[in-house]
Amino acid sequence: MSRQVQLRNFVAGEFVAGTAVFDKVSPVDGTVVAQVHEAGADVVDAAVKAARAALTGAWGRSRVAERAALLRRIADVIEDRADDLLRAEIRDTGKPEKQARELDIGRAALNFRAAADVIASAGLDSFLTELPDGRRALNYAVPKPLGVVGVIVPWNLPLLLLTWKVAPALASGNAVVVKPSEETPSSATLLAEVMAEAGVPDGVFNVVHGRGPGSAGEFLATHPGVDGITFTGESATGAAIMRSVAPHVRPVSFELGGKNAAVVFADADIEQAVDGLSRSIFTNTGQVCLCTERVYIEEPVFDSVVAGLAERARELRLGDPYAAETTTGPLISAAHRAKVVSYLDRAVAEGASVVVGGGIPDLGPDLAAGAWIEPTLWTGVDNTSTVMRDEVFGPVAGLVPFTGEEEAIRLANDTAFGLAAAVWTTDLDRAHRVAGRMHVGMAWVNTWYLRDLRSPFGGMGLSGIGREGGRHSLGFYSQPTNVCIGLAAGPRPGEHGWPAA
Ligand code: NAD
């Protein structure tokens, strides 16, 4: 066996080898950075059975307060292991260190603390029922875990998105089998060590590595012992997973792709808007589901916003993730870059003008085998252009002028996706009016990617099914049994509530 880092599956509290091994290649320079043990159907089956055994054991009888305390311990251990997790995440993705530390690792710990807070304060739905015929009852809904939850996640924010699902799943008393992306297997493997160190019982958290079709992803989604799938990834993959769970009629929670619009009105604070837009277009090399790929700009300020964005794009520094001046990492893989490049070519073929970028940068021989791409802005596109309809998932945006509020709303909503939007304006009435008419799960005004973890997160249309976040997560990760207690006839509640005068 090679001396490369070996990333194994985690089943019933043990690291286990896979049926086959594949290389994980760095998107920074194309070198092999780890060997990943791919879970065959047998390993996935063992993981699902381990999760079921945990549920029928002590974990299935755990109290809410115990689980909340455990989640807080997990958050503490994540913070203790932050440097290891950071290196793992950078090794897989090539993200700049500053971003990985602030965005990815910090949020992982927060996800567990937020879920602990939610479960510790969750009440029961209860109703005192009075029927016209005089019968009375007390109804209350007892939440139960969904059961064995399959967690399938993508590569763009690997640990953040994984913990966003695992935290509420464990808070609600489920056991999970996690399938990280084949592109980002490292932080999920380390999270298994974190779980063990924090005292998570064996079998409650399992990791299976591999790809989607014909591999661990499909084996997990089709396994009859899985009670539900929570998935983040491409809309087309979501459709495939729906087909996989259909024979067993299992619930799904889907956070899928986006083709997010930003609308800039002439009354906006232009400097603030350009600043926010450049973050929303280029953060994580455009590989965040919430990134803006369509920008609609009111005519009078079109030229100044385009010029401001072009200047910001030219200021981005691509390169070594550990260099202090680096702002922007590579795309995740050569395959993903080939897809993004095909969109760059297509945009030009369909008549777009390239304002900035448009190709593959020359970063010298050391990085020549990496998956680098130039941050790119286009004008001369409209909503019929392919790059304004498909999710590119790269550091790109089309910039389009508009006239008046109605046209802006129509253009922004003219998409099959419905994840997020951003509105830039200083007119308070307009802010509420326009944000409320965006056909999306999340509409920001004068900001972007500002998250309160208690608020609902999810998308409409091709962007997903269901909402996660705060108490909204409990809706998917638990299922209620409603208990109805018939009450004896007698005085109605409240009738004798007041002492005699
Ligand atoms: P992807 O759909 O290709 O893969 C996601 C995961 O699904 C991976 O673990 C993959 O191995 C697995 N998978 C693939 N095919 C499968 C199958 N048939 N059955 C079971 N599992 C399968 O997505 P990606 O390329 O890793 O990530 C990028 C996508 O994720 C973008 O579309 C992006 O918008 C989306 N995303 C959405 C959100 C959100 O919250 N809405 C957040 C982040 C990313």
Coordinates of C-alpha atoms and ligand atoms in Angstrom, one line a residue:
M1 CA 0.0 0.0 0.0
S2 CA 1.3 3.5 -0.9
R3 CA 2.4 5.9 1.8
Q4 CA -0.2 8.5 0.6
V5 CA -2.8 9.6 3.2
Q6 CA -5.4 6.8 3.4
L7 CA -9.0 7.9 3.8
R8 CA -11.1 5.0 5.1
N9 CA -14.8 4.5 5.7
F10 CA -16.1 4.8 9.3
V11 CA -18.5 2.1 10.3
A12 CA -19.7 1.2 13.8
G13 CA -16.9 3.2 15.3
E14 CA -14.1 1.6 13.3
F15 CA -12.2 2.8 10.2
V16 CA -12.6 0.1 7.5
A17 CA -11.0 -0.4 4.1
G18 CA -12.9 -0.1 0.9
T19 CA -13.6 -2.5 -1.9
A20 CA -11.4 -0.4 -4.2
V21 CA -9.1 2.7 -3.8
F22 CA -9.1 5.9 -5.9
D23 CA -6.8 8.9 -6.0
K24 CA -7.8 12.3 -4.7
V25 CA -6.0 14.9 -6.9
S26 CA -5.3 18.4 -5.7
P27 CA -6.9 21.1 -7.8
V28 CA -4.0 23.4 -6.9
D29 CA -1.3 21.6 -8.8
G30 CA -2.7 18.2 -10.0
T31 CA -0.7 16.1 -7.5
V32 CA -2.3 13.0 -5.8
V33 CA -2.9 14.0 -2.2
A34 CA -4.8 11.0 -0.8
Q35 CA -6.1 7.6 -1.5
V36 CA -9.8 7.1 -0.9
H37 CA -11.2 3.7 0.1
E38 CA -14.4 3.4 -1.9
A39 CA -17.3 1.7 -0.1
G40 CA -18.8 -1.2 -2.0
A41 CA -22.4 -2.2 -1.4
D42 CA -21.2 -4.4 1.5
V43 CA -19.6 -1.5 3.4
V44 CA -22.7 0.7 2.8
D45 CA -24.9 -2.2 4.1
A46 CA -22.7 -2.6 7.2
A47 CA -22.9 1.2 7.8
V48 CA -26.7 1.2 7.5
K49 CA -27.0 -1.8 9.9
A50 CA -24.6 -0.1 12.4
A51 CA -26.8 2.9 12.3
R52 CA -30.0 0.8 12.9
A53 CA -28.3 -1.0 15.8
A54 CA -27.4 2.3 17.4
L55 CA -31.0 3.4 17.2
T56 CA -32.3 0.2 18.8
G57 CA -29.6 0.6 21.5
A58 CA -28.9 3.3 24.1
W59 CA -28.8 6.1 21.6
G60 CA -32.5 5.4 20.7
R61 CA -33.4 6.1 24.4
S62 CA -31.1 9.2 24.8
R63 CA -32.6 12.2 26.4
V64 CA -32.8 15.6 24.7
A65 CA -30.5 17.2 27.3
E66 CA -27.9 14.5 26.8
R67 CA -27.9 15.0 23.0
A68 CA -27.7 18.8 23.4
A69 CA -24.7 18.4 25.7
L70 CA -23.1 15.9 23.2
L71 CA -23.5 18.4 20.3
R72 CA -21.8 21.1 22.3
R73 CA -18.9 18.7 23.0
I74 CA -18.6 18.0 19.3
A75 CA -18.4 21.7 18.6
D76 CA -15.6 22.0 21.2
V77 CA -13.6 19.1 19.6
I78 CA -14.1 20.7 16.2
E79 CA -12.5 23.9 17.6
D80 CA -9.7 21.8 19.2
R81 CA -9.0 20.1 15.8
A82 CA -9.6 23.3 13.7
D83 CA -6.1 23.3 12.3
D84 CA -6.3 19.6 11.2
L85 CA -9.7 20.2 9.6
L86 CA -8.4 23.4 8.0
R87 CA -5.5 21.5 6.4
A88 CA -7.8 18.7 5.2
E89 CA -10.2 21.1 3.6
I90 CA -7.4 23.1 1.9
R91 CA -5.8 19.9 0.7
D92 CA -9.0 18.8 -1.0
T93 CA -10.3 22.1 -2.4
G94 CA -7.3 24.6 -2.6
K95 CA -9.4 27.3 -0.8
P96 CA -7.5 30.3 0.5
E97 CA -6.7 29.6 4.2
K98 CA -8.4 32.8 5.5
Q99 CA -11.7 31.8 3.9
A100 CA -11.5 28.2 5.0
R101 CA -10.8 29.2 8.6
E102 CA -13.5 31.9 8.8
L103 CA -16.2 30.4 6.6
D104 CA -15.9 26.6 6.6
I105 CA -14.4 25.5 9.9
G106 CA -16.0 28.2 12.1
R107 CA -19.5 27.4 10.8
A108 CA -19.0 23.6 11.4
A109 CA -18.7 24.2 15.1
L110 CA -21.6 26.8 15.0
N111 CA -23.8 24.3 13.3
F112 CA -23.6 21.9 16.3
R113 CA -24.1 24.7 18.8
A114 CA -27.1 26.1 16.9
A115 CA -28.7 22.6 16.7
A116 CA -28.1 22.1 20.4
D117 CA -29.9 25.3 21.2
V118 CA -32.8 24.4 19.0
I119 CA -33.4 21.0 20.4
A120 CA -32.9 22.1 24.0
S121 CA -35.7 24.7 23.7
A122 CA -38.0 22.8 21.3
G123 CA -41.5 22.4 22.8
L124 CA -44.4 20.0 21.9
D125 CA -47.2 21.0 19.6
S126 CA -50.3 20.7 21.8
F127 CA -54.0 21.6 21.6
L128 CA -56.8 21.6 24.0
T129 CA -59.7 20.3 21.9
E130 CA -63.3 21.1 22.5
L131 CA -66.0 19.7 20.1
P132 CA -69.5 21.2 19.8
D133 CA -71.0 18.0 21.3
G134 CA -69.1 18.6 24.5
R135 CA -66.3 16.1 24.1
R136 CA -62.9 17.3 25.1
A137 CA -59.3 16.1 24.6
L138 CA -55.7 17.0 25.0
N139 CA -53.7 16.6 21.8
Y140 CA -49.9 16.6 21.8
A141 CA -47.4 15.5 19.2
V142 CA -44.4 13.5 20.4
P143 CA -41.5 14.0 18.0
K144 CA -39.6 10.8 17.1
P145 CA -36.4 10.5 15.1
L146 CA -36.8 9.8 11.4
G147 CA -34.4 6.8 11.9
V148 CA -31.4 6.0 9.7
V149 CA -30.7 9.2 7.7
G150 CA -28.5 9.1 4.5
V151 CA -26.6 12.3 4.2
I152 CA -25.2 13.0 0.7
V153 CA -23.2 16.2 0.3
P154 CA -21.2 18.1 -2.4
W155 CA -17.6 19.4 -2.5
N156 CA -18.0 23.1 -2.5
L157 CA -18.3 23.8 1.3
P158 CA -17.6 20.2 2.4
L159 CA -17.5 20.4 6.2
L160 CA -19.9 23.3 6.5
L161 CA -22.7 21.6 4.5
L162 CA -22.1 18.2 6.0
T163 CA -22.4 19.5 9.6
W164 CA -25.4 21.6 8.6
K165 CA -27.2 18.3 8.2
V166 CA -25.6 16.0 10.7
A167 CA -26.1 18.4 13.6
P168 CA -29.9 18.6 13.5
A169 CA -30.1 14.9 12.5
L170 CA -28.2 13.9 15.7
A171 CA -30.0 16.5 17.8
S172 CA -33.3 14.8 16.8
G173 CA -32.0 11.4 17.8
N174 CA -31.2 9.9 14.4
A175 CA -28.2 7.8 13.3
V176 CA -26.5 8.9 10.1
V177 CA -24.6 7.4 7.2
V178 CA -22.7 10.2 5.5
K179 CA -21.5 10.1 1.9
P180 CA -19.1 13.0 1.3
S181 CA -18.2 14.0 -2.3
E182 CA -15.5 11.9 -3.9
E183 CA -13.7 15.3 -4.4
T184 CA -13.7 16.2 -0.7
P185 CA -13.3 13.0 1.4
S186 CA -10.8 14.4 4.0
S187 CA -12.8 16.6 6.4
A188 CA -15.6 14.0 6.7
T189 CA -13.1 11.4 7.6
L190 CA -11.6 13.7 10.3
L191 CA -15.1 14.4 11.5
A192 CA -15.4 10.7 12.3
E193 CA -12.4 11.1 14.7
V194 CA -14.0 14.2 16.2
M195 CA -17.2 12.2 16.8
A196 CA -15.3 9.4 18.5
E197 CA -13.4 11.9 20.7
A198 CA -16.6 13.7 21.7
G199 CA -18.2 10.5 22.8
V200 CA -20.7 9.9 20.1
P201 CA -21.8 6.2 20.5
D202 CA -20.6 3.7 17.8
G203 CA -22.9 3.5 14.8
V204 CA -24.5 6.9 15.3
F205 CA -22.2 8.5 12.8
N206 CA -20.9 6.5 9.8
V207 CA -19.0 7.6 6.7
V208 CA -18.9 5.8 3.4
H209 CA -16.7 7.1 0.6
G210 CA -17.2 6.9 -3.1
R211 CA -18.9 8.4 -6.1
G212 CA -22.6 8.6 -7.0
P213 CA -24.0 6.2 -9.7
G214 CA -22.8 2.6 -9.3
S215 CA -21.0 3.5 -6.1
A216 CA -21.6 4.5 -2.5
G217 CA -24.0 7.3 -3.3
E218 CA -26.4 5.1 -5.2
F219 CA -25.9 2.1 -2.8
L220 CA -27.0 4.4 0.1
A221 CA -29.9 6.1 -1.7
T222 CA -31.4 2.7 -2.8
H223 CA -30.8 0.9 0.5
P224 CA -34.1 -0.2 2.0
G225 CA -32.8 0.3 5.5
V226 CA -32.4 4.1 5.0
D227 CA -35.4 6.0 6.3
G228 CA -34.8 9.3 4.5
I229 CA -32.2 11.1 2.5
T230 CA -31.0 14.6 3.0
F231 CA -29.0 15.8 0.0
T232 CA -27.2 18.9 -1.2
G233 CA -25.9 19.0 -4.7
E234 CA -27.0 19.4 -8.3
S235 CA -30.6 19.5 -9.3
A236 CA -30.2 16.6 -11.8
T237 CA -28.6 14.5 -9.0
G238 CA -31.6 15.3 -6.8
A239 CA -33.9 14.0 -9.5
A240 CA -31.8 10.7 -9.7
I241 CA -32.0 10.3 -5.9
M242 CA -35.8 10.8 -6.0
R243 CA -36.0 7.9 -8.4
S244 CA -33.7 5.8 -6.0
V245 CA -35.9 6.4 -3.0
A246 CA -39.2 6.0 -4.9
P247 CA -39.6 2.2 -4.6
H248 CA -39.4 2.5 -0.7
V249 CA -41.3 5.8 -0.6
R250 CA -38.7 7.6 1.5
P251 CA -38.7 11.3 2.3
V252 CA -36.1 13.6 0.9
S253 CA -34.8 17.0 1.9
F254 CA -33.0 18.7 -1.0
E255 CA -30.8 21.7 -1.3
L256 CA -30.0 22.0 -5.0
G257 CA -28.6 24.3 -7.5
G258 CA -29.1 28.0 -8.1
K259 CA -29.0 30.6 -10.8
N260 CA -29.2 33.5 -8.4
A261 CA -30.0 37.1 -9.5
A262 CA -28.9 40.4 -8.0
V263 CA -30.8 43.5 -8.8
V264 CA -29.1 46.9 -8.5
F265 CA -31.3 50.0 -8.5
A266 CA -30.0 53.4 -9.4
D267 CA -30.7 54.6 -5.9
A268 CA -28.3 52.0 -4.4
D269 CA -25.2 52.9 -2.5
I270 CA -23.1 52.0 -5.5
E271 CA -19.8 51.4 -3.7
Q272 CA -21.6 49.1 -1.2
A273 CA -23.4 47.3 -4.0
V274 CA -20.2 46.7 -6.0
D275 CA -18.5 45.4 -2.9
G276 CA -21.3 43.1 -2.1
L277 CA -21.7 41.9 -5.7
S278 CA -18.1 41.1 -6.1
R279 CA -18.2 39.0 -3.0
S280 CA -21.4 37.3 -4.2
I281 CA -19.9 36.5 -7.6
F282 CA -16.4 35.5 -6.7
T283 CA -16.5 34.0 -3.2
N284 CA -15.1 30.4 -3.2
T285 CA -14.4 30.8 -6.9
G286 CA -18.1 31.1 -7.6
Q287 CA -18.7 27.7 -6.1
V288 CA -21.3 28.5 -3.6
C289 CA -24.9 27.6 -4.4
L290 CA -25.8 31.1 -3.2
C291 CA -23.4 32.9 -5.6
T292 CA -24.8 35.5 -8.0
E293 CA -24.5 34.6 -11.7
R294 CA -27.0 37.1 -13.0
V295 CA -26.8 40.8 -12.3
Y296 CA -29.5 43.2 -13.4
I297 CA -28.4 46.8 -13.2
E298 CA -30.7 49.9 -13.6
E299 CA -29.7 51.8 -16.8
P300 CA -28.4 55.1 -15.2
V301 CA -25.8 53.2 -13.1
F302 CA -25.0 50.3 -15.5
D303 CA -21.7 51.6 -16.8
S304 CA -20.4 52.6 -13.3
V305 CA -21.4 49.2 -11.8
V306 CA -19.8 47.3 -14.6
A307 CA -16.6 49.3 -14.3
G308 CA -16.5 48.8 -10.5
L309 CA -17.0 45.1 -10.8
A310 CA -14.3 44.8 -13.5
E311 CA -11.9 46.6 -11.2
R312 CA -12.7 44.2 -8.3
A313 CA -12.3 41.2 -10.6
R314 CA -8.8 42.4 -11.7
E315 CA -7.8 42.8 -8.0
L316 CA -8.4 39.2 -7.2
R317 CA -5.2 37.2 -6.6
L318 CA -5.2 33.5 -7.6
G319 CA -2.6 31.2 -6.2
D320 CA -1.1 29.3 -3.2
P321 CA -3.9 28.8 -0.7
Y322 CA -1.5 29.5 2.2
A323 CA -0.1 32.8 0.8
A324 CA -1.5 35.8 2.6
E325 CA -2.3 37.8 -0.6
T326 CA -4.4 34.9 -2.2
T327 CA -8.1 35.7 -2.5
T328 CA -9.2 33.1 -4.9
G329 CA -8.6 29.3 -5.2
P330 CA -8.9 27.0 -8.2
L331 CA -12.1 25.2 -9.3
I332 CA -12.6 21.8 -7.6
S333 CA -11.2 19.6 -10.4
A334 CA -10.1 19.4 -14.0
A335 CA -13.5 18.0 -15.0
H336 CA -15.4 20.9 -13.4
R337 CA -13.0 23.3 -15.1
A338 CA -13.7 21.7 -18.5
K339 CA -17.4 22.3 -17.8
V340 CA -16.9 25.9 -16.9
V341 CA -14.6 26.5 -19.9
S342 CA -17.3 25.1 -22.1
Y343 CA -19.6 27.8 -20.8
L344 CA -16.9 30.5 -21.4
D345 CA -16.7 29.4 -25.0
R346 CA -20.5 29.2 -25.4
A347 CA -21.0 32.7 -24.0
V348 CA -18.7 34.2 -26.7
A349 CA -20.2 32.0 -29.4
E350 CA -23.7 33.3 -28.5
G351 CA -22.5 36.9 -28.7
A352 CA -21.4 37.9 -25.2
S353 CA -18.7 40.6 -24.7
V354 CA -16.1 39.6 -22.2
V355 CA -15.5 42.5 -19.8
V356 CA -12.8 40.8 -17.8
G357 CA -11.4 37.2 -17.7
G358 CA -12.7 34.7 -20.1
G359 CA -10.0 32.0 -20.1
I360 CA -7.4 29.9 -18.2
P361 CA -4.8 32.0 -16.4
D362 CA -1.1 31.4 -16.6
L363 CA 0.1 31.0 -13.0
G364 CA 3.5 29.5 -13.8
P365 CA 4.8 25.9 -14.1
D366 CA 4.1 24.9 -10.5
L367 CA 0.3 25.5 -10.8
A368 CA 0.0 24.6 -14.5
A369 CA -1.7 21.3 -13.7
G370 CA -4.2 22.9 -11.4
A371 CA -7.9 23.7 -12.2
W372 CA -7.5 27.4 -12.4
I373 CA -9.9 29.7 -14.1
E374 CA -10.1 33.5 -14.7
P375 CA -12.9 35.4 -12.9
T376 CA -15.1 36.4 -15.8
L377 CA -17.8 39.0 -16.4
W378 CA -19.9 39.4 -19.5
T379 CA -22.1 42.1 -21.0
G380 CA -24.2 41.6 -24.2
V381 CA -26.1 38.7 -22.7
D382 CA -29.8 38.4 -22.0
N383 CA -32.1 35.8 -20.4
T384 CA -32.1 33.7 -23.5
S385 CA -28.3 33.2 -23.3
T386 CA -27.2 29.7 -22.1
V387 CA -24.9 31.3 -19.4
M388 CA -27.9 33.2 -18.0
R389 CA -30.1 30.0 -17.8
D390 CA -27.7 27.2 -16.7
E391 CA -25.9 27.1 -13.4
V392 CA -22.2 27.4 -14.3
F393 CA -20.9 27.2 -10.7
G394 CA -17.8 29.2 -11.4
P395 CA -16.6 32.8 -10.8
V396 CA -18.7 34.2 -13.6
A397 CA -21.7 36.6 -14.1
G398 CA -23.7 38.2 -16.9
L399 CA -24.4 41.9 -16.4
V400 CA -27.7 43.1 -17.9
P401 CA -29.3 46.6 -17.9
F402 CA -32.9 47.1 -17.0
T403 CA -35.4 50.0 -16.8
G404 CA -37.8 50.1 -13.9
E405 CA -38.9 47.9 -11.0
E406 CA -41.3 45.7 -12.9
E407 CA -38.7 44.7 -15.5
A408 CA -36.2 44.0 -12.8
I409 CA -38.6 41.6 -11.0
R410 CA -39.6 39.9 -14.2
L411 CA -36.0 39.3 -15.3
A412 CA -34.8 38.1 -11.9
N413 CA -37.7 35.6 -11.6
D414 CA -37.3 34.3 -15.2
T415 CA -35.5 31.1 -14.2
A416 CA -36.3 27.5 -13.4
F417 CA -34.3 27.9 -10.1
G418 CA -35.3 29.7 -7.0
L419 CA -32.6 29.7 -4.4
A420 CA -31.5 33.2 -3.5
A421 CA -31.6 36.8 -4.7
A422 CA -30.0 40.1 -3.6
V423 CA -31.6 43.5 -4.0
W424 CA -29.4 46.6 -3.7
T425 CA -31.4 49.8 -3.0
T426 CA -31.6 52.6 -0.4
D427 CA -35.4 53.0 -0.9
L428 CA -36.9 51.1 2.1
D429 CA -40.4 50.6 0.6
R430 CA -38.8 49.3 -2.6
A431 CA -36.6 47.0 -0.6
H432 CA -39.5 45.3 1.0
R433 CA -41.6 45.3 -2.1
V434 CA -39.0 43.8 -4.4
A435 CA -37.5 41.3 -2.0
G436 CA -41.0 40.0 -1.2
R437 CA -41.7 39.4 -4.9
M438 CA -38.5 37.4 -5.5
H439 CA -39.4 33.8 -6.2
V440 CA -36.6 32.4 -4.0
G441 CA -36.1 30.8 -0.6
M442 CA -33.7 33.6 0.6
A443 CA -33.8 37.3 -0.5
W444 CA -31.1 39.6 0.8
V445 CA -31.3 43.4 0.8
N446 CA -28.1 45.4 0.8
T447 CA -26.1 42.3 1.9
W448 CA -25.3 38.8 0.8
Y449 CA -24.8 35.5 2.6
L450 CA -25.6 37.0 6.0
R451 CA -27.1 34.0 7.7
D452 CA -29.0 33.5 11.0
L453 CA -28.9 29.8 11.5
R454 CA -32.4 29.8 13.0
S455 CA -33.9 31.1 9.8
P456 CA -35.3 28.8 7.1
F457 CA -32.8 27.9 4.3
G458 CA -33.8 26.2 1.1
G459 CA -35.0 26.8 -2.4
M460 CA -38.0 26.8 -4.8
G461 CA -38.4 25.2 -8.2
L462 CA -35.3 23.3 -9.3
S463 CA -33.4 24.7 -6.2
G464 CA -34.9 22.2 -3.7
I465 CA -37.5 20.6 -1.5
G466 CA -38.0 21.6 2.1
R467 CA -36.3 24.0 4.5
E468 CA -33.5 23.4 6.9
G469 CA -32.3 25.7 9.8
G470 CA -33.4 26.1 13.4
R471 CA -36.8 24.5 14.1
H472 CA -37.3 24.1 10.3
S473 CA -34.7 21.3 10.4
L474 CA -36.7 19.4 13.0
G475 CA -39.5 19.0 10.5
F476 CA -37.5 16.7 8.3
Y477 CA -35.3 15.0 10.9
S478 CA -38.1 14.0 13.2
Q479 CA -41.7 12.7 12.7
P480 CA -44.5 13.2 15.2
T481 CA -46.8 10.7 16.8
N482 CA -49.9 12.7 17.9
V483 CA -51.4 11.5 21.1
C484 CA -55.0 12.4 21.8
I485 CA -56.2 12.0 25.4
G486 CA -59.9 12.1 25.9
L487 CA -60.7 14.3 28.9
A488 CA -63.6 13.6 31.3
A489 CA -66.7 15.7 31.0
G490 CA -66.8 18.5 33.5
P491 CA -66.3 22.2 33.7
R492 CA -64.6 23.7 30.7
P493 CA -61.1 24.9 31.2
G494 CA -61.2 28.5 32.2
E495 CA -64.8 28.4 33.5
H496 CA -63.6 28.2 37.1
G497 CA -60.5 30.2 36.5
W498 CA -61.6 33.3 38.5
P499 CA -62.2 33.4 42.2
A500 CA -65.7 34.5 43.2
A501 CA -66.0 38.3 43.6
Ligands
NAD1 P1 -23.4 16.6 -7.3 O1 -24.9 16.5 -7.4 O2 -22.6 16.2 -8.5 O3 -22.8 15.6 -6.2 C1 -23.3 15.8 -4.8 C2 -23.2 14.5 -4.1 O4 -24.1 13.5 -4.7 C3 -21.8 13.8 -4.2 O5 -21.5 13.3 -2.9 C4 -22.0 12.8 -5.3 O6 -21.1 11.7 -5.1 C5 -23.4 12.3 -5.0 N1 -24.1 11.7 -6.1 C6 -23.9 12.0 -7.4 N2 -24.8 11.2 -8.1 C7 -25.5 10.5 -7.2 C8 -26.5 9.5 -7.4 N3 -27.0 9.1 -8.6 N4 -27.0 8.9 -6.2 C9 -26.5 9.2 -5.0 N5 -25.6 10.2 -4.8 C10 -25.0 10.8 -5.9 O7 -23.0 18.0 -6.9 P2 -21.6 18.7 -6.8 O8 -21.0 18.9 -8.1 O9 -20.8 17.9 -5.8 O10 -21.9 20.1 -6.1 C11 -22.3 21.2 -6.8 C12 -23.8 21.4 -6.8 O11 -24.3 21.5 -5.5 C13 -24.2 22.7 -7.5 O12 -25.3 22.4 -8.3 C14 -24.6 23.6 -6.3 O13 -25.5 24.6 -6.6 C15 -25.2 22.6 -5.4 N6 -25.2 23.1 -4.0 C16 -26.4 23.5 -3.5 C17 -26.5 24.0 -2.2 C18 -27.8 24.4 -1.6 O14 -27.8 24.6 -0.4 N7 -28.9 24.6 -2.3 C19 -25.3 24.1 -1.5 C20 -24.1 23.8 -2.1 C21 -24.1 23.2 -3.3

